[in-house]
Amino acid sequence: MKKNFLIGFGVGMSALACAYIYWHQLTASKQDQLAVKLDDTFATGRDKAADIEAKAADFAGTNVQAALSSLKDSTSKLKGHLNSARQNFDDESEVMQDDIVIDHRSAFSKVKQNAEQEGFRPTEKFYPHNN
């Protein structure tokens, strides 16, 4: 890790040194031309970045609005479905009052009591003897 950092740092410093030497070897007019070209390049880059940012903000804004409207529609449909299900359940609960409901605990406990009274134990485990 340290070796890679040192190699990168050395290459970067070498590039800066070369650029510094090259800059001082240029004439004054060439330096001015290069400075103007660099300024134009940076200005163009800033303009492109601003355009991309504006497009991204516009794209995100329209997609967010579409997602929110879809969410609101889905929420309203779900609320309607839940309300109708609640009404159906209330209607069915009145009908279910006459139904027979079997509690599994009471049904199995009665069978188990009957089996124990008769001497039949279906859950008893028998282990072999080592005689």
PDB file of N, CA and C in Angstrom, residues 13-77:
ATOM      1  N   MET A  13       4.753  14.077  -8.853  1.00  0.00           N
ATOM      2  CA  MET A  13       5.770  15.136  -8.671  1.00  0.00           C
ATOM      3  C   MET A  13       6.626  15.284  -9.923  1.00  0.00           C
ATOM      4  N   SER A  14       6.935  14.184 -10.602  1.00  0.00           N
ATOM      5  CA  SER A  14       7.708  14.242 -11.849  1.00  0.00           C
ATOM      6  C   SER A  14       6.930  14.998 -12.917  1.00  0.00           C
ATOM      7  N   ALA A  15       5.638  14.743 -13.004  1.00  0.00           N
ATOM      8  CA  ALA A  15       4.808  15.436 -13.988  1.00  0.00           C
ATOM      9  C   ALA A  15       4.759  16.931 -13.682  1.00  0.00           C
ATOM     10  N   LEU A  16       4.653  17.295 -12.413  1.00  0.00           N
ATOM     11  CA  LEU A  16       4.649  18.713 -12.045  1.00  0.00           C
ATOM     12  C   LEU A  16       5.980  19.369 -12.373  1.00  0.00           C
ATOM     13  N   ALA A  17       7.066  18.674 -12.126  1.00  0.00           N
ATOM     14  CA  ALA A  17       8.389  19.222 -12.430  1.00  0.00           C
ATOM     15  C   ALA A  17       8.561  19.419 -13.925  1.00  0.00           C
ATOM     16  N   CYS A  18       8.126  18.446 -14.722  1.00  0.00           N
ATOM     17  CA  CYS A  18       8.207  18.579 -16.176  1.00  0.00           C
ATOM     18  C   CYS A  18       7.363  19.749 -16.670  1.00  0.00           C
ATOM     19  N   ALA A  19       6.162  19.896 -16.126  1.00  0.00           N
ATOM     20  CA  ALA A  19       5.302  21.005 -16.531  1.00  0.00           C
ATOM     21  C   ALA A  19       5.929  22.342 -16.160  1.00  0.00           C
ATOM     22  N   TYR A  20       6.542  22.421 -14.988  1.00  0.00           N
ATOM     23  CA  TYR A  20       7.186  23.666 -14.552  1.00  0.00           C
ATOM     24  C   TYR A  20       8.348  24.022 -15.468  1.00  0.00           C
ATOM     25  N   ILE A  21       9.167  23.032 -15.802  1.00  0.00           N
ATOM     26  CA  ILE A  21      10.316  23.279 -16.695  1.00  0.00           C
ATOM     27  C   ILE A  21       9.823  23.684 -18.078  1.00  0.00           C
ATOM     28  N   TYR A  22       8.803  22.992 -18.595  1.00  0.00           N
ATOM     29  CA  TYR A  22       8.257  23.307 -19.913  1.00  0.00           C
ATOM     30  C   TYR A  22       7.673  24.715 -19.917  1.00  0.00           C
ATOM     31  N   TRP A  23       7.017  25.100 -18.856  1.00  0.00           N
ATOM     32  CA  TRP A  23       6.391  26.428 -18.762  1.00  0.00           C
ATOM     33  C   TRP A  23       7.450  27.524 -18.813  1.00  0.00           C
ATOM     34  N   HIS A  24       8.557  27.335 -18.163  1.00  0.00           N
ATOM     35  CA  HIS A  24       9.604  28.362 -18.160  1.00  0.00           C
ATOM     36  C   HIS A  24      10.386  28.407 -19.466  1.00  0.00           C
ATOM     37  N   GLN A  25      10.344  27.354 -20.253  1.00  0.00           N
ATOM     38  CA  GLN A  25      11.038  27.369 -21.530  1.00  0.00           C
ATOM     39  C   GLN A  25      10.219  28.045 -22.621  1.00  0.00           C
ATOM     40  N   LEU A  26       8.913  28.220 -22.385  1.00  0.00           N
ATOM     41  CA  LEU A  26       8.053  28.863 -23.375  1.00  0.00           C
ATOM     42  C   LEU A  26       8.316  30.367 -23.403  1.00  0.00           C
ATOM     43  N   THR A  27       8.058  30.973 -24.555  1.00  0.00           N
ATOM     44  CA  THR A  27       8.168  32.426 -24.649  1.00  0.00           C
ATOM     45  C   THR A  27       6.935  33.044 -24.018  1.00  0.00           C
ATOM     46  N   ALA A  28       6.973  34.321 -23.815  1.00  0.00           N
ATOM     47  CA  ALA A  28       5.871  35.031 -23.157  1.00  0.00           C
ATOM     48  C   ALA A  28       4.594  34.947 -23.995  1.00  0.00           C
ATOM     49  N   SER A  29       4.707  35.058 -25.295  1.00  0.00           N
ATOM     50  CA  SER A  29       3.515  35.005 -26.149  1.00  0.00           C
ATOM     51  C   SER A  29       2.907  33.602 -26.131  1.00  0.00           C
ATOM     52  N   LYS A  30       3.745  32.571 -26.150  1.00  0.00           N
ATOM     53  CA  LYS A  30       3.247  31.195 -26.084  1.00  0.00           C
ATOM     54  C   LYS A  30       2.567  30.931 -24.741  1.00  0.00           C
ATOM     55  N   GLN A  31       3.149  31.495 -23.668  1.00  0.00           N
ATOM     56  CA  GLN A  31       2.538  31.326 -22.344  1.00  0.00           C
ATOM     57  C   GLN A  31       1.156  31.961 -22.309  1.00  0.00           C
ATOM     58  N   ASP A  32       1.023  33.143 -22.907  1.00  0.00           N
ATOM     59  CA  ASP A  32      -0.276  33.821 -22.941  1.00  0.00           C
ATOM     60  C   ASP A  32      -1.286  33.020 -23.753  1.00  0.00           C
ATOM     61  N   GLN A  33      -0.837  32.497 -24.909  1.00  0.00           N
ATOM     62  CA  GLN A  33      -1.733  31.695 -25.743  1.00  0.00           C
ATOM     63  C   GLN A  33      -2.185  30.429 -24.998  1.00  0.00           C
ATOM     64  N   LEU A  34      -1.255  29.793 -24.324  1.00  0.00           N
ATOM     65  CA  LEU A  34      -1.588  28.578 -23.568  1.00  0.00           C
ATOM     66  C   LEU A  34      -2.539  28.880 -22.409  1.00  0.00           C
ATOM     67  N   ALA A  35      -2.313  30.031 -21.739  1.00  0.00           N
ATOM     68  CA  ALA A  35      -3.195  30.425 -20.635  1.00  0.00           C
ATOM     69  C   ALA A  35      -4.607  30.698 -21.134  1.00  0.00           C
ATOM     70  N   VAL A  36      -4.734  31.362 -22.285  1.00  0.00           N
ATOM     71  CA  VAL A  36      -6.055  31.656 -22.861  1.00  0.00           C
ATOM     72  C   VAL A  36      -6.751  30.349 -23.256  1.00  0.00           C
ATOM     73  N   LYS A  37      -5.979  29.427 -23.868  1.00  0.00           N
ATOM     74  CA  LYS A  37      -6.556  28.151 -24.268  1.00  0.00           C
ATOM     75  C   LYS A  37      -7.034  27.358 -23.054  1.00  0.00           C
ATOM     76  N   LEU A  38      -6.250  27.368 -21.974  1.00  0.00           N
ATOM     77  CA  LEU A  38      -6.654  26.686 -20.745  1.00  0.00           C
ATOM     78  C   LEU A  38      -7.919  27.308 -20.158  1.00  0.00           C
ATOM     79  N   ASP A  39      -7.987  28.633 -20.144  1.00  0.00           N
ATOM     80  CA  ASP A  39      -9.183  29.315 -19.629  1.00  0.00           C
ATOM     81  C   ASP A  39     -10.411  28.960 -20.460  1.00  0.00           C
ATOM     82  N   ASP A  40     -10.266  28.917 -21.788  1.00  0.00           N
ATOM     83  CA  ASP A  40     -11.392  28.543 -22.647  1.00  0.00           C
ATOM     84  C   ASP A  40     -11.837  27.104 -22.388  1.00  0.00           C
ATOM     85  N   THR A  41     -10.866  26.224 -22.203  1.00  0.00           N
ATOM     86  CA  THR A  41     -11.186  24.820 -21.941  1.00  0.00           C
ATOM     87  C   THR A  41     -11.947  24.680 -20.620  1.00  0.00           C
ATOM     88  N   PHE A  42     -11.481  25.374 -19.586  1.00  0.00           N
ATOM     89  CA  PHE A  42     -12.175  25.315 -18.289  1.00  0.00           C
ATOM     90  C   PHE A  42     -13.572  25.927 -18.373  1.00  0.00           C
ATOM     91  N   ALA A  43     -13.721  27.036 -19.119  1.00  0.00           N
ATOM     92  CA  ALA A  43     -15.038  27.666 -19.270  1.00  0.00           C
ATOM     93  C   ALA A  43     -15.998  26.726 -19.993  1.00  0.00           C
ATOM     94  N   THR A  44     -15.507  26.061 -21.034  1.00  0.00           N
ATOM     95  CA  THR A  44     -16.350  25.105 -21.768  1.00  0.00           C
ATOM     96  C   THR A  44     -16.754  23.954 -20.862  1.00  0.00           C
ATOM     97  N   GLY A  45     -15.816  23.465 -20.065  1.00  0.00           N
ATOM     98  CA  GLY A  45     -16.123  22.383 -19.127  1.00  0.00           C
ATOM     99  C   GLY A  45     -17.158  22.798 -18.096  1.00  0.00           C
ATOM    100  N   ARG A  46     -17.041  24.034 -17.590  1.00  0.00           N
ATOM    101  CA  ARG A  46     -18.026  24.525 -16.615  1.00  0.00           C
ATOM    102  C   ARG A  46     -19.402  24.643 -17.251  1.00  0.00           C
ATOM    103  N   ASP A  47     -19.456  25.127 -18.511  1.00  0.00           N
ATOM    104  CA  ASP A  47     -20.746  25.248 -19.200  1.00  0.00           C
ATOM    105  C   ASP A  47     -21.394  23.877 -19.415  1.00  0.00           C
ATOM    106  N   LYS A  48     -20.587  22.900 -19.824  1.00  0.00           N
ATOM    107  CA  LYS A  48     -21.129  21.548 -20.018  1.00  0.00           C
ATOM    108  C   LYS A  48     -21.620  20.966 -18.703  1.00  0.00           C
ATOM    109  N   ALA A  49     -20.882  21.194 -17.629  1.00  0.00           N
ATOM    110  CA  ALA A  49     -21.297  20.693 -16.317  1.00  0.00           C
ATOM    111  C   ALA A  49     -22.614  21.341 -15.886  1.00  0.00           C
ATOM    112  N   ALA A  50     -22.759  22.641 -16.141  1.00  0.00           N
ATOM    113  CA  ALA A  50     -24.002  23.333 -15.783  1.00  0.00           C
ATOM    114  C   ALA A  50     -25.174  22.795 -16.605  1.00  0.00           C
ATOM    115  N   ASP A  51     -24.939  22.526 -17.901  1.00  0.00           N
ATOM    116  CA  ASP A  51     -25.997  21.971 -18.745  1.00  0.00           C
ATOM    117  C   ASP A  51     -26.414  20.591 -18.264  1.00  0.00           C
ATOM    118  N   ILE A  52     -25.430  19.767 -17.940  1.00  0.00           N
ATOM    119  CA  ILE A  52     -25.736  18.415 -17.459  1.00  0.00           C
ATOM    120  C   ILE A  52     -26.496  18.475 -16.138  1.00  0.00           C
ATOM    121  N   GLU A  53     -26.104  19.384 -15.253  1.00  0.00           N
ATOM    122  CA  GLU A  53     -26.794  19.529 -13.976  1.00  0.00           C
ATOM    123  C   GLU A  53     -28.244  19.953 -14.176  1.00  0.00           C
ATOM    124  N   ALA A  54     -28.478  20.896 -15.116  1.00  0.00           N
ATOM    125  CA  ALA A  54     -29.841  21.353 -15.381  1.00  0.00           C
ATOM    126  C   ALA A  54     -30.689  20.221 -15.944  1.00  0.00           C
ATOM    127  N   LYS A  55     -30.098  19.446 -16.875  1.00  0.00           N
ATOM    128  CA  LYS A  55     -30.843  18.323 -17.448  1.00  0.00           C
ATOM    129  C   LYS A  55     -31.155  17.270 -16.393  1.00  0.00           C
ATOM    130  N   ALA A  56     -30.198  16.996 -15.531  1.00  0.00           N
ATOM    131  CA  ALA A  56     -30.416  16.002 -14.477  1.00  0.00           C
ATOM    132  C   ALA A  56     -31.496  16.462 -13.504  1.00  0.00           C
ATOM    133  N   ALA A  57     -31.475  17.731 -13.129  1.00  0.00           N
ATOM    134  CA  ALA A  57     -32.492  18.260 -12.210  1.00  0.00           C
ATOM    135  C   ALA A  57     -33.875  18.194 -12.851  1.00  0.00           C
ATOM    136  N   ASP A  58     -33.973  18.522 -14.138  1.00  0.00           N
ATOM    137  CA  ASP A  58     -35.251  18.457 -14.837  1.00  0.00           C
ATOM    138  C   ASP A  58     -35.746  17.016 -14.934  1.00  0.00           C
ATOM    139  N   PHE A  59     -34.843  16.105 -15.279  1.00  0.00           N
ATOM    140  CA  PHE A  59     -35.199  14.687 -15.394  1.00  0.00           C
ATOM    141  C   PHE A  59     -35.658  14.139 -14.054  1.00  0.00           C
ATOM    142  N   ALA A  60     -34.916  14.457 -13.001  1.00  0.00           N
ATOM    143  CA  ALA A  60     -35.273  13.968 -11.664  1.00  0.00           C
ATOM    144  C   ALA A  60     -36.598  14.566 -11.214  1.00  0.00           C
ATOM    145  N   GLY A  61     -36.820  15.843 -11.512  1.00  0.00           N
ATOM    146  CA  GLY A  61     -38.063  16.494 -11.102  1.00  0.00           C
ATOM    147  C   GLY A  61     -39.277  15.848 -11.737  1.00  0.00           C
ATOM    148  N   THR A  62     -39.221  15.552 -13.044  1.00  0.00           N
ATOM    149  CA  THR A  62     -40.374  14.941 -13.708  1.00  0.00           C
ATOM    150  C   THR A  62     -40.585  13.517 -13.221  1.00  0.00           C
ATOM    151  N   ASN A  63     -39.506  12.769 -13.010  1.00  0.00           N
ATOM    152  CA  ASN A  63     -39.654  11.393 -12.537  1.00  0.00           C
ATOM    153  C   ASN A  63     -40.181  11.338 -11.115  1.00  0.00           C
ATOM    154  N   VAL A  64     -39.764  12.266 -10.284  1.00  0.00           N
ATOM    155  CA  VAL A  64     -40.247  12.292  -8.901  1.00  0.00           C
ATOM    156  C   VAL A  64     -41.735  12.620  -8.878  1.00  0.00           C
ATOM    157  N   GLN A  65     -42.144  13.556  -9.713  1.00  0.00           N
ATOM    158  CA  GLN A  65     -43.567  13.909  -9.764  1.00  0.00           C
ATOM    159  C   GLN A  65     -44.404  12.723 -10.246  1.00  0.00           C
ATOM    160  N   ALA A  66     -43.909  12.004 -11.244  1.00  0.00           N
ATOM    161  CA  ALA A  66     -44.639  10.834 -11.746  1.00  0.00           C
ATOM    162  C   ALA A  66     -44.705   9.749 -10.677  1.00  0.00           C
ATOM    163  N   ALA A  67     -43.607   9.544  -9.963  1.00  0.00           N
ATOM    164  CA  ALA A  67     -43.597   8.523  -8.908  1.00  0.00           C
ATOM    165  C   ALA A  67     -44.547   8.888  -7.777  1.00  0.00           C
ATOM    166  N   LEU A  68     -44.588  10.160  -7.406  1.00  0.00           N
ATOM    167  CA  LEU A  68     -45.494  10.585  -6.334  1.00  0.00           C
ATOM    168  C   LEU A  68     -46.954  10.433  -6.742  1.00  0.00           C
ATOM    169  N   SER A  69     -47.276  10.782  -7.985  1.00  0.00           N
ATOM    170  CA  SER A  69     -48.666  10.633  -8.419  1.00  0.00           C
ATOM    171  C   SER A  69     -49.052   9.152  -8.472  1.00  0.00           C
ATOM    172  N   SER A  70     -48.138   8.294  -8.914  1.00  0.00           N
ATOM    173  CA  SER A  70     -48.405   6.856  -8.930  1.00  0.00           C
ATOM    174  C   SER A  70     -48.592   6.325  -7.510  1.00  0.00           C
ATOM    175  N   LEU A  71     -47.776   6.800  -6.588  1.00  0.00           N
ATOM    176  CA  LEU A  71     -47.892   6.380  -5.194  1.00  0.00           C
ATOM    177  C   LEU A  71     -49.233   6.798  -4.611  1.00  0.00           C
ATOM    178  N   LYS A  72     -49.664   8.020  -4.903  1.00  0.00           N
ATOM    179  CA  LYS A  72     -50.947   8.484  -4.393  1.00  0.00           C
ATOM    180  C   LYS A  72     -52.099   7.665  -4.966  1.00  0.00           C
ATOM    181  N   ASP A  73     -52.036   7.349  -6.263  1.00  0.00           N
ATOM    182  CA  ASP A  73     -53.085   6.530  -6.873  1.00  0.00           C
ATOM    183  C   ASP A  73     -53.135   5.143  -6.240  1.00  0.00           C
ATOM    184  N   SER A  74     -51.967   4.531  -6.074  1.00  0.00           N
ATOM    185  CA  SER A  74     -51.915   3.192  -5.478  1.00  0.00           C
ATOM    186  C   SER A  74     -52.420   3.201  -4.042  1.00  0.00           C
ATOM    187  N   THR A  75     -52.079   4.253  -3.304  1.00  0.00           N
ATOM    188  CA  THR A  75     -52.530   4.361  -1.916  1.00  0.00           C
ATOM    189  C   THR A  75     -54.045   4.489  -1.846  1.00  0.00           C
ATOM    190  N   SER A  76     -54.610   5.297  -2.729  1.00  0.00           N
ATOM    191  CA  SER A  76     -56.067   5.458  -2.708  1.00  0.00           C
ATOM    192  C   SER A  76     -56.764   4.154  -3.102  1.00  0.00           C
ATOM    193  N   LYS A  77     -56.201   3.418  -4.072  1.00  0.00           N
ATOM    194  CA  LYS A  77     -56.789   2.123  -4.444  1.00  0.00           C
ATOM    195  C   LYS A  77     -56.712   1.134  -3.284  1.00  0.00           C
TER     196      LYS A  77
END
